[in-house]
PDB file of C-alpha atoms in Angstrom:
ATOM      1  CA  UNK A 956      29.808   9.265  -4.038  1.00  0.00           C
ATOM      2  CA  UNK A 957      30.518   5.771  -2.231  1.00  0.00           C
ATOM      3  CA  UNK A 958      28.782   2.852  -3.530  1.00  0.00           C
ATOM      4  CA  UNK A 959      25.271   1.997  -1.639  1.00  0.00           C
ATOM      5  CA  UNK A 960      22.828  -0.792  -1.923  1.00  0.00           C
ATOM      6  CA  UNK A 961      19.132  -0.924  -1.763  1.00  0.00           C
ATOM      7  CA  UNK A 962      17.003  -3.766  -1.565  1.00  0.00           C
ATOM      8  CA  UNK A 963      13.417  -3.427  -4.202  1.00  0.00           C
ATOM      9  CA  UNK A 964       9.940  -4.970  -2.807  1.00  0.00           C
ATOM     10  CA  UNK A 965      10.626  -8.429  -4.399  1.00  0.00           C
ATOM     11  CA  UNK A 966      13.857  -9.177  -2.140  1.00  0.00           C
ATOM     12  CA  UNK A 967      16.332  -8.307  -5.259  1.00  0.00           C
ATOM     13  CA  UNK A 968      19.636  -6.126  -4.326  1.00  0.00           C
ATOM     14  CA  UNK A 969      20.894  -3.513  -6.300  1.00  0.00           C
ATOM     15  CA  UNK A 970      24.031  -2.015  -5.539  1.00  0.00           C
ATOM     16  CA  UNK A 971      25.507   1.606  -7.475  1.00  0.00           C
ATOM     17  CA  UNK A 972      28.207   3.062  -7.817  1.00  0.00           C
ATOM     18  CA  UNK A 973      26.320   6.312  -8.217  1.00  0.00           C
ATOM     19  CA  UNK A 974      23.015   7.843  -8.636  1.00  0.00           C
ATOM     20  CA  UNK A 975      21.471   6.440 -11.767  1.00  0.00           C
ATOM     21  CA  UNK A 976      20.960   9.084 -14.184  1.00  0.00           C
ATOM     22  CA  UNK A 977      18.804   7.469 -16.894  1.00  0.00           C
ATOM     23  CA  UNK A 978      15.794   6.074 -15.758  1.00  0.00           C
ATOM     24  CA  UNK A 979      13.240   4.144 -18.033  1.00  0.00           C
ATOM     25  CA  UNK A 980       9.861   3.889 -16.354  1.00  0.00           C
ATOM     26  CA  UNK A 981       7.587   0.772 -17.179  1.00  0.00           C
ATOM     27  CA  UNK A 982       4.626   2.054 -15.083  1.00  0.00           C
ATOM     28  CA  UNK A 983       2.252   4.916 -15.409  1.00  0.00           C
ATOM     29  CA  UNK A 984       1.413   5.526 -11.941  1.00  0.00           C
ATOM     30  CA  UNK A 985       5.394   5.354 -11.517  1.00  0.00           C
ATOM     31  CA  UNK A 986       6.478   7.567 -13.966  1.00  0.00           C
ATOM     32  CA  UNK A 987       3.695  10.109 -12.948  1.00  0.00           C
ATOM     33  CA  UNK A 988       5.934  10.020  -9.205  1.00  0.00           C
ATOM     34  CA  UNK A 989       9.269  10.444 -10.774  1.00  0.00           C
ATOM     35  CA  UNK A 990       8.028  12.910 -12.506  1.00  0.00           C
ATOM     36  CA  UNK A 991       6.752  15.007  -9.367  1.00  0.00           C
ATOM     37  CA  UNK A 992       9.920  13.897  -7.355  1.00  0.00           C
ATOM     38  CA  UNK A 993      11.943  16.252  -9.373  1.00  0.00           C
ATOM     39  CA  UNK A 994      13.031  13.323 -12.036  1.00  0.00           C
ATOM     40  CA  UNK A 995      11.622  14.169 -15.744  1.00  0.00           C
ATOM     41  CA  UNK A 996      14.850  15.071 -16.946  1.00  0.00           C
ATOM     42  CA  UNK A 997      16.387  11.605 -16.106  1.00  0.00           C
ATOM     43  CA  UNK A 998      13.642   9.961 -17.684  1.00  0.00           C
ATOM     44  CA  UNK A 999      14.425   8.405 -20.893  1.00  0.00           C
ATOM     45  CA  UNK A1000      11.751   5.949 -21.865  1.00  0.00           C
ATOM     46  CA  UNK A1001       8.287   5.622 -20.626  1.00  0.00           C
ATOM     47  CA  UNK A1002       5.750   3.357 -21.863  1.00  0.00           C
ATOM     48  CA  UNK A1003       2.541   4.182 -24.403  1.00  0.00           C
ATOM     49  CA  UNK A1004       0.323   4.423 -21.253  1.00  0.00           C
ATOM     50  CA  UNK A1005       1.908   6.943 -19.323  1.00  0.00           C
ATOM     51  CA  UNK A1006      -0.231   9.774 -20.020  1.00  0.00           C
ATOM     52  CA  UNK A1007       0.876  11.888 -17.097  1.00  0.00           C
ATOM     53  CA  UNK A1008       1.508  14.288 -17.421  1.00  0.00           C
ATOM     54  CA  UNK A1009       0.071  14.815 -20.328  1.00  0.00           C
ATOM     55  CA  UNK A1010       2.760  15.848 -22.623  1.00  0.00           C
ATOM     56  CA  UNK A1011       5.416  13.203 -21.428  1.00  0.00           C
ATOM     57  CA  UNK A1012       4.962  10.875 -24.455  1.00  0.00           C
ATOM     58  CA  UNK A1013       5.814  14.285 -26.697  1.00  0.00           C
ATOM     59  CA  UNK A1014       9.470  14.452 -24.870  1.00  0.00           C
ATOM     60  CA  UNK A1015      10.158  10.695 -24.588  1.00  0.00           C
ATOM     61  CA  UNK A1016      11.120   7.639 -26.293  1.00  0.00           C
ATOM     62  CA  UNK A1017       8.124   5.121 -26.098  1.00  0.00           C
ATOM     63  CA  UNK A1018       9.456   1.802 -25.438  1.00  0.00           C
ATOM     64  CA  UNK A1019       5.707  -0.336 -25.452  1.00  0.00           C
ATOM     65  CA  UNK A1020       3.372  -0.905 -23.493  1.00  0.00           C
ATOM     66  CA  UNK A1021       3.305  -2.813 -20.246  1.00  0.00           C
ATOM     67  CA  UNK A1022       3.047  -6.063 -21.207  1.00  0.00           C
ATOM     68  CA  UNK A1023       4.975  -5.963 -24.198  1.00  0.00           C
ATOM     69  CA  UNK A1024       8.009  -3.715 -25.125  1.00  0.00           C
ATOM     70  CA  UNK A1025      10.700  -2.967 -27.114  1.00  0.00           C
ATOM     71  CA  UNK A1026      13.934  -4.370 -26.228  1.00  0.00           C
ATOM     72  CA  UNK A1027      16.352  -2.466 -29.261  1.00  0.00           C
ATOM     73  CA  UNK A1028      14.634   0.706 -28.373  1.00  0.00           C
ATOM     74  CA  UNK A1029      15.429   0.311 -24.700  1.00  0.00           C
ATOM     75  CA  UNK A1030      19.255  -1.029 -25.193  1.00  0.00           C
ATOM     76  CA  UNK A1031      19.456   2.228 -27.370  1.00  0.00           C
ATOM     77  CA  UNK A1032      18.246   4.670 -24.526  1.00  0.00           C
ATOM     78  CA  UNK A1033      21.220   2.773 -22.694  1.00  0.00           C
ATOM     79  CA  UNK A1034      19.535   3.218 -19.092  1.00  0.00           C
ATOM     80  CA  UNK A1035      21.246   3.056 -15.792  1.00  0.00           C
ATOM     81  CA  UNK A1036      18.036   1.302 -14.535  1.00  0.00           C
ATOM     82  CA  UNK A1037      14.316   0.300 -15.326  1.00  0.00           C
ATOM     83  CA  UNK A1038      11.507   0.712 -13.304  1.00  0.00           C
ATOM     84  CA  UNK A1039       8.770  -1.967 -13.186  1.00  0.00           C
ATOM     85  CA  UNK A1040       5.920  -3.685 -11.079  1.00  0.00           C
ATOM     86  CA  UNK A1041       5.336  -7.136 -10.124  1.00  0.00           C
ATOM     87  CA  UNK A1042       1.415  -6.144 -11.237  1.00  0.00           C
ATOM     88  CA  UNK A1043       2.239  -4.535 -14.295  1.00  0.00           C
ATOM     89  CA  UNK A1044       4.855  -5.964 -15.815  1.00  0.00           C
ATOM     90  CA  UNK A1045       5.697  -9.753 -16.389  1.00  0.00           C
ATOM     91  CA  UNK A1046       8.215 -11.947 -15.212  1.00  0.00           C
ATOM     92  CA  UNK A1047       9.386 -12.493 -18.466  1.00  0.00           C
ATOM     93  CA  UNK A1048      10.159  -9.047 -18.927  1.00  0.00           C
ATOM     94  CA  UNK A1049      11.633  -8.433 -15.696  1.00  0.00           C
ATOM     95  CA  UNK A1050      13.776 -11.195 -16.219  1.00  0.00           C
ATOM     96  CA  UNK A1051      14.845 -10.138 -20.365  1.00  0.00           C
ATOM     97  CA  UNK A1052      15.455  -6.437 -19.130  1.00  0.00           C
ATOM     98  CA  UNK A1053      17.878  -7.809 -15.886  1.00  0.00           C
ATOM     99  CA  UNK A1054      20.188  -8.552 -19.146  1.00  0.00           C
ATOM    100  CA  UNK A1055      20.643  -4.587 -19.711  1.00  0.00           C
ATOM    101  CA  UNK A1056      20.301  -2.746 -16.799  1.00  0.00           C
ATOM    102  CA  UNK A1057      19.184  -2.540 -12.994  1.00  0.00           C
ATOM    103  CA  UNK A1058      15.258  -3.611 -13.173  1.00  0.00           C
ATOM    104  CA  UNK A1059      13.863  -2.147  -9.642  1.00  0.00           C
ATOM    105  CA  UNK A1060      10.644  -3.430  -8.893  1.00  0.00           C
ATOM    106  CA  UNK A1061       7.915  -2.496  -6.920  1.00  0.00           C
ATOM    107  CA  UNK A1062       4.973  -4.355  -5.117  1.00  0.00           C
ATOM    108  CA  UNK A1063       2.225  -2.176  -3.801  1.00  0.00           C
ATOM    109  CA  UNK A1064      -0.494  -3.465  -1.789  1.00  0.00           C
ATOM    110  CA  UNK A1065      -1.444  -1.357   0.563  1.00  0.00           C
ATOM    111  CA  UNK A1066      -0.773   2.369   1.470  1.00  0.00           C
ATOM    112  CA  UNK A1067       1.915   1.503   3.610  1.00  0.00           C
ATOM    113  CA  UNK A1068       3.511   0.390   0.577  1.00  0.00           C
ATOM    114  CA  UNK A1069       2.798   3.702  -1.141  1.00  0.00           C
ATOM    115  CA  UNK A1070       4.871   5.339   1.500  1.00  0.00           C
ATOM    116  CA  UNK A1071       7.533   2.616   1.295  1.00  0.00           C
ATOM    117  CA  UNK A1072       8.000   3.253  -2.419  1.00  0.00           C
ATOM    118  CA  UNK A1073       8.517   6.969  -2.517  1.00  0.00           C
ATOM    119  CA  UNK A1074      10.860   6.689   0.261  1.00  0.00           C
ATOM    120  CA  UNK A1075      12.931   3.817  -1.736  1.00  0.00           C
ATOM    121  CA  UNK A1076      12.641   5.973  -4.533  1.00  0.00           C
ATOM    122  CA  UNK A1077      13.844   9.144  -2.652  1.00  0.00           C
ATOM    123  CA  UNK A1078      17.442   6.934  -1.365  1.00  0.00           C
ATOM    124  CA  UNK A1079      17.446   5.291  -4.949  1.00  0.00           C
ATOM    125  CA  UNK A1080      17.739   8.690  -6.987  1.00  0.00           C
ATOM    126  CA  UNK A1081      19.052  10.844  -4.276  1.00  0.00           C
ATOM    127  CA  UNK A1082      15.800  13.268  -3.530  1.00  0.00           C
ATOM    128  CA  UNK A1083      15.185  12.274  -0.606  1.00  0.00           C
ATOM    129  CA  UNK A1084      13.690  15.882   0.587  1.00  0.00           C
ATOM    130  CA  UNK A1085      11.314  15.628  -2.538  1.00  0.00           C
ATOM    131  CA  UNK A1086      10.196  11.878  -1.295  1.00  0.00           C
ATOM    132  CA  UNK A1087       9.833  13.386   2.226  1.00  0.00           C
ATOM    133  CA  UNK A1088       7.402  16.444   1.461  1.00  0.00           C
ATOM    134  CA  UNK A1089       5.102  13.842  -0.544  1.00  0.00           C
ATOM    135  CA  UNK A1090       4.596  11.574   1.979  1.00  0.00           C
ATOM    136  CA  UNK A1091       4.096  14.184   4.532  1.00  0.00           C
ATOM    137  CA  UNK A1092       1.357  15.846   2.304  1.00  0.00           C
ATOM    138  CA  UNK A1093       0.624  12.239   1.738  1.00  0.00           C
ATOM    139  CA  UNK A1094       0.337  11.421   5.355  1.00  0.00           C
ATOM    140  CA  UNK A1095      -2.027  14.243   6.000  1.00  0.00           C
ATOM    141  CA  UNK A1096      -4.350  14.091   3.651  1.00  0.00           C
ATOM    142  CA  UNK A1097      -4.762  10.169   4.556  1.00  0.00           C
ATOM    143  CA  UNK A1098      -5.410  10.948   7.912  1.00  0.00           C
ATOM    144  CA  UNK A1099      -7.929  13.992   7.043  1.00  0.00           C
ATOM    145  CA  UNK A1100      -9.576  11.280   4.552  1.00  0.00           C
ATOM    146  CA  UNK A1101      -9.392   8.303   7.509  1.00  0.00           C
ATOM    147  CA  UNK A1102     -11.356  10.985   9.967  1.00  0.00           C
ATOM    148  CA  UNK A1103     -13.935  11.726   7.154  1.00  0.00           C
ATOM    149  CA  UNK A1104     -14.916   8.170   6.517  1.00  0.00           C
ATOM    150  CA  UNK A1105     -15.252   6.988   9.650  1.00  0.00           C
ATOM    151  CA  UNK A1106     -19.020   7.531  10.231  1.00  0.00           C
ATOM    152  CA  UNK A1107     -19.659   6.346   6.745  1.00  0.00           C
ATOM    153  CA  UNK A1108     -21.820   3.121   6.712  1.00  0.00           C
ATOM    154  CA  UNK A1109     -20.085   0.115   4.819  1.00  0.00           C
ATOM    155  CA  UNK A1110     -21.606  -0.500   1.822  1.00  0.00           C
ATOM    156  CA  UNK A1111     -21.702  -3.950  -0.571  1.00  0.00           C
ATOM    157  CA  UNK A1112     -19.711  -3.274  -4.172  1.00  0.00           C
ATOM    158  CA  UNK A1113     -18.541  -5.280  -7.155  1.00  0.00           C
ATOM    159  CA  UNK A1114     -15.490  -3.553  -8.438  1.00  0.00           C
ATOM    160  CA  UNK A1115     -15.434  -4.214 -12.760  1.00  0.00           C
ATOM    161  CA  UNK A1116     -11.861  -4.051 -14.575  1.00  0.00           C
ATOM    162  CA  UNK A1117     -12.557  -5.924 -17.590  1.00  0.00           C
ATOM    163  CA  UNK A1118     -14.594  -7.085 -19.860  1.00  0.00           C
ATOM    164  CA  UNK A1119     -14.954 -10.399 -22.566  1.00  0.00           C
ATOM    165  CA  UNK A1120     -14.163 -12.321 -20.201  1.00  0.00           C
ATOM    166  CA  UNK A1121     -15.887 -10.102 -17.509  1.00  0.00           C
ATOM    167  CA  UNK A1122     -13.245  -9.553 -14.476  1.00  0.00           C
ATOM    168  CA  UNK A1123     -13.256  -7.932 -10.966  1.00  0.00           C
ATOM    169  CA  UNK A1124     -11.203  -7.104  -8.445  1.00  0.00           C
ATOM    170  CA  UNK A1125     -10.287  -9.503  -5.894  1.00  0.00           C
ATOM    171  CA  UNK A1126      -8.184  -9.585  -2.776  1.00  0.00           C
ATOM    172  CA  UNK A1127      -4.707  -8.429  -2.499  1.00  0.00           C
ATOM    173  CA  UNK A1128      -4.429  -5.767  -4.551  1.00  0.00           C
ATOM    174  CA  UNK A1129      -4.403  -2.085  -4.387  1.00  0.00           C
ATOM    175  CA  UNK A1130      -8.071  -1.374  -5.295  1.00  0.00           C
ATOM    176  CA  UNK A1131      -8.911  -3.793  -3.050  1.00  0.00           C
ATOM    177  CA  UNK A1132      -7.011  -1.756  -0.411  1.00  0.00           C
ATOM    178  CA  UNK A1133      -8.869   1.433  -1.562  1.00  0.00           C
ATOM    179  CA  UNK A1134     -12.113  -0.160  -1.033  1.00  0.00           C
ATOM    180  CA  UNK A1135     -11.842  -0.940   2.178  1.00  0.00           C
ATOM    181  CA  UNK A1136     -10.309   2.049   2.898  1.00  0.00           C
ATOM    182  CA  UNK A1137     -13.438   4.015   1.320  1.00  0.00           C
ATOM    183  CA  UNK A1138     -15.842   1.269   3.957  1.00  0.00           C
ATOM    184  CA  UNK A1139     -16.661  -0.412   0.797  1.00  0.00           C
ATOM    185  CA  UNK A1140     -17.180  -4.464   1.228  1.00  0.00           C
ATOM    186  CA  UNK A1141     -15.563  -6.186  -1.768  1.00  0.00           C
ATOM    187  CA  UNK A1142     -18.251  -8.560  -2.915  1.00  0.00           C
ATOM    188  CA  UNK A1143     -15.387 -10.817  -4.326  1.00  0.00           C
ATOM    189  CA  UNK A1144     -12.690 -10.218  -1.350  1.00  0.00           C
ATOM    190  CA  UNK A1145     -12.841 -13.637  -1.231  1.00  0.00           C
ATOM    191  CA  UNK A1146     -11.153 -14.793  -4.287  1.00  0.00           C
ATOM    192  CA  UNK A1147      -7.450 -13.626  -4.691  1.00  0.00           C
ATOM    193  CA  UNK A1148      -6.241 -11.236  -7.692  1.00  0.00           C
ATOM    194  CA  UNK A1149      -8.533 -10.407 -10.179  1.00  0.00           C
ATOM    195  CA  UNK A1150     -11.222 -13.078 -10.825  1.00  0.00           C
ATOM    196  CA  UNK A1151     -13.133 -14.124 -14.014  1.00  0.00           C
ATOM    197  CA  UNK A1152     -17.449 -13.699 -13.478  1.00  0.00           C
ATOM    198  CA  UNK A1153     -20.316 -14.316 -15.365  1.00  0.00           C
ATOM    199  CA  UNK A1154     -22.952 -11.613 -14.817  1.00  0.00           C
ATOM    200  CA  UNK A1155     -25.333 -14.108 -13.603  1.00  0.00           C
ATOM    201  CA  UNK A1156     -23.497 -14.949 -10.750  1.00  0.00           C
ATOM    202  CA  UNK A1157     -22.990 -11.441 -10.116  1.00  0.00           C
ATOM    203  CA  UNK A1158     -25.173 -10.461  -7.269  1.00  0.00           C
ATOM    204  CA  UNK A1159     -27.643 -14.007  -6.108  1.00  0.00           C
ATOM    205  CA  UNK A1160     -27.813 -12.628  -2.574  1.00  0.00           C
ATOM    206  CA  UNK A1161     -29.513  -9.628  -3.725  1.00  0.00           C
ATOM    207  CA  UNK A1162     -27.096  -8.078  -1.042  1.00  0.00           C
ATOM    208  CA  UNK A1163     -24.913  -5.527  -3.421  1.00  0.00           C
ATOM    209  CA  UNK A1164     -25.523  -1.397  -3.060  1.00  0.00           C
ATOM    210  CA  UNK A1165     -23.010  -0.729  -5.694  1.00  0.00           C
ATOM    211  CA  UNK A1166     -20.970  -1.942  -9.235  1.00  0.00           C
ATOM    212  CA  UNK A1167     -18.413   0.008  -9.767  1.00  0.00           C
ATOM    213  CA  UNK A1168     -17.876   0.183 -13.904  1.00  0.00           C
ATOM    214  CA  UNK A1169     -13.780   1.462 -13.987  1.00  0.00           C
ATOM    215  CA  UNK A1170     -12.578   3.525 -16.675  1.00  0.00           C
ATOM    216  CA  UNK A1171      -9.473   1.498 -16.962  1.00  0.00           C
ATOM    217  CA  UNK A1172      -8.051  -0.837 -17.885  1.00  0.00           C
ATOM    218  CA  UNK A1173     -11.485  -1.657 -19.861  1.00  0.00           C
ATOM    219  CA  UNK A1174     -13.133   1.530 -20.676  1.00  0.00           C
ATOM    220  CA  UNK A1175     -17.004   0.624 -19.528  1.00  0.00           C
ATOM    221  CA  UNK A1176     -19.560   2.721 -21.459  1.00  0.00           C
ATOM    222  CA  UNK A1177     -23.040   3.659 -20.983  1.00  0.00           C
ATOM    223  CA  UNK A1178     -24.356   0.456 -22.890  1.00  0.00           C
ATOM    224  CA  UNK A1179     -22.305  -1.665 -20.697  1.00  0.00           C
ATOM    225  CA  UNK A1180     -24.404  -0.374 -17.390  1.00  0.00           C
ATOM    226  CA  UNK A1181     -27.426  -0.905 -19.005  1.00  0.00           C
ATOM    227  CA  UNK A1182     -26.770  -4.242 -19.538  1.00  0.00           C
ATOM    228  CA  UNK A1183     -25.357  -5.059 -16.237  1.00  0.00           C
ATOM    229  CA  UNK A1184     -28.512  -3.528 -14.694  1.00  0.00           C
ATOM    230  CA  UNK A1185     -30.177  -7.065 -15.980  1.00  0.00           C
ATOM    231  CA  UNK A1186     -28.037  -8.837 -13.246  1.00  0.00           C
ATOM    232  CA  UNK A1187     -27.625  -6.339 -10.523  1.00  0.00           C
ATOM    233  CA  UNK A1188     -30.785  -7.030  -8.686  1.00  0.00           C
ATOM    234  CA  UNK A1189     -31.011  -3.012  -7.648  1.00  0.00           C
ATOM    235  CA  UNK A1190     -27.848  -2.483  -6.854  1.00  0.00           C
ATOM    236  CA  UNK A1191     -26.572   0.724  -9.128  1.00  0.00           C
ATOM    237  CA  UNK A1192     -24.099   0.823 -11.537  1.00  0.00           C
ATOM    238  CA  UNK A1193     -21.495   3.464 -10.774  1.00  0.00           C
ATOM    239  CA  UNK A1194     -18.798   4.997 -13.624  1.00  0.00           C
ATOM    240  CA  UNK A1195     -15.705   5.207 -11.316  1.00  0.00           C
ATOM    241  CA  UNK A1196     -11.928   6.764 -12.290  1.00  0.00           C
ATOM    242  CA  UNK A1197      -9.869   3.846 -12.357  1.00  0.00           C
ATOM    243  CA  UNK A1198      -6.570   5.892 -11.976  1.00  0.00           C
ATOM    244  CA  UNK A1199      -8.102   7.077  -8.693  1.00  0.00           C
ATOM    245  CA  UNK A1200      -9.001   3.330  -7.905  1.00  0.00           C
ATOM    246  CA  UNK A1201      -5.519   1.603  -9.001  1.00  0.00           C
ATOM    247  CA  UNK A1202      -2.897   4.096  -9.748  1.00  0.00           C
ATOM    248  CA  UNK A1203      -0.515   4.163  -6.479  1.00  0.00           C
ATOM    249  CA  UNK A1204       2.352   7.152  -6.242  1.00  0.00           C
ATOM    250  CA  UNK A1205       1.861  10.830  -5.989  1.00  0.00           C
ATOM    251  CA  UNK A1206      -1.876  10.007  -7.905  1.00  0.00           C
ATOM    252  CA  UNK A1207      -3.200   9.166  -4.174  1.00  0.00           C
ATOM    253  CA  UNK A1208      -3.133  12.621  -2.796  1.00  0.00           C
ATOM    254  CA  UNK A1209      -5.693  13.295  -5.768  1.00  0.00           C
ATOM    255  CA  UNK A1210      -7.606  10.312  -4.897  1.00  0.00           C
ATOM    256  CA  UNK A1211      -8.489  10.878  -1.377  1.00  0.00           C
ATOM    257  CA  UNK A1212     -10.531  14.327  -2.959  1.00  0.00           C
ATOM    258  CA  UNK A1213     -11.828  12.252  -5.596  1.00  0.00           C
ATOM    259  CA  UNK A1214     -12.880   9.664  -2.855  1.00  0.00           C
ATOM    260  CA  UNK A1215     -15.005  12.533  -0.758  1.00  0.00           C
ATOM    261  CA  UNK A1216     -16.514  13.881  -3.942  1.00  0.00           C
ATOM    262  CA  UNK A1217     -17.521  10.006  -4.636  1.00  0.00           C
ATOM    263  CA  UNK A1218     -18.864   9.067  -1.145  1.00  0.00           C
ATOM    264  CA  UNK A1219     -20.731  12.517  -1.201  1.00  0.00           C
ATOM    265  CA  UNK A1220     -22.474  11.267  -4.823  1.00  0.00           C
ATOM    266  CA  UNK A1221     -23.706   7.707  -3.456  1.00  0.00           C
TER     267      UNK A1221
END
């Protein structure tokens, strides 16, 4: 095979020689995608979190976590390249694991991104057909979803991630995308990332319908709605699937049922 270059969504190049055959994946929602591309057996390392599927962690080499891993155990797996995330993982890493290997990493944003990534991933590990029939199935089941919503009404929602310090999503980010996309008004759209709260700035305008208590990162619990409910001002707390919410890849195509099943619930 002649050598080819691709460029990642952080403007880095990467040029091979051939198709890398021994992938380490430092995302969940990433590894998930290889996996369904047709890629499990050239995964080598995944990370403590990637729990799909569900058996994955049984077969491979755990190198850590997201935010921290283990640099002997990943020069041991001797991969041809590392998968990461600008969100996920940290510069730091990114920059430590460049010393090994090719470090590819991703930036999603939006859906359009989505689509960008399995395509880059299809040229990247030569499975290009694979990549095609998931963002055609991909493609249709956004537009089927886009058609749904349309007549929804928009509604008002604080979108928890976090809590001690309490934290919400913000603009530019994925679940930020997936809110608007599901005609939900981020309550903090206007502050970037993932913003620190106190509860009793949570709602003064009285204006929110929803709060949307994730399942991950922070596992919210029945105790923690209750308490929220002393700040909400009527607006109801909601127990929402966080992988449905912030897990880009193949996940999507499960999130635009879980979104219908959601809307249909409200």
């Amino acid at each position: 095979m002649k050598q080819y270059s691709l460029i990642d969504d952080i403007g880095t190049q990467h040029t091979f020689d051939k198709v890398p055959q021994r992938i380490i994946s430092l995302v969940p929602s990433q590894t998930e995608l290889l996996v369904d591309l047709g890629l499990e057996a050239k995964l080598v390392g995944i990370t403590k979190f990637c729990i799909h599927p569900k058996d994955l962690r049984i077969k491979k080499q755990i190198v850590g976590g997201t935010k921290k891993v283990d640099y002997d155990k990943i020069r041991a797996l001797a991969p041809d390249i590392i998968i990461c995330n600008k969100e996920e993982n940290t510069l730091e890493i990114v920059e430590n694991l460049r010393e090994i290997c090719h470090v590819w990493v991703t930036d999603i944003i939006s859906v359009e991104d989505n689509f960008n990534m399995i395509s880059d991933f299809g040229n990247l590990f030569d499975c290009v057909a694979e990549a095609e029939n998931w963002n055609r199935k991909l493609a249709l089941a956004f537009s089927n979803f886009k058609s749904f919503i349309a007549t929804k009404p928009v509604k008002k929602v604080a979108y928890f991630i976090w809590k001690n310090p309490y934290m919400v999503a913000g603009s530019g980010n994925f679940i930020d995308e997936l809110l608007q996309l599901n005609h939900f008004e981020n309550a903090f759209a206007n502050q970037p990332r993932y913003p620190e709260i106190e509860l009793e700035k949570l709602n003064p305008d009285g204006d929110l319908n929803y709060v949307f208590l994730s399942s991950e990162p922070y596992p919210f619990k029945e105790k923690d709605a209750l308490k929220m409910a002393n700040y909400t001002n009527s607006a109801k707390c909601i127990f929402v699937d966080g992988e449905m919410f912030s897990w880009h890849g193949s996940r999507l195509l499960k999130a635009f049922d879980y979104f219908k099943e959601l809307q249909q619930k409200l």
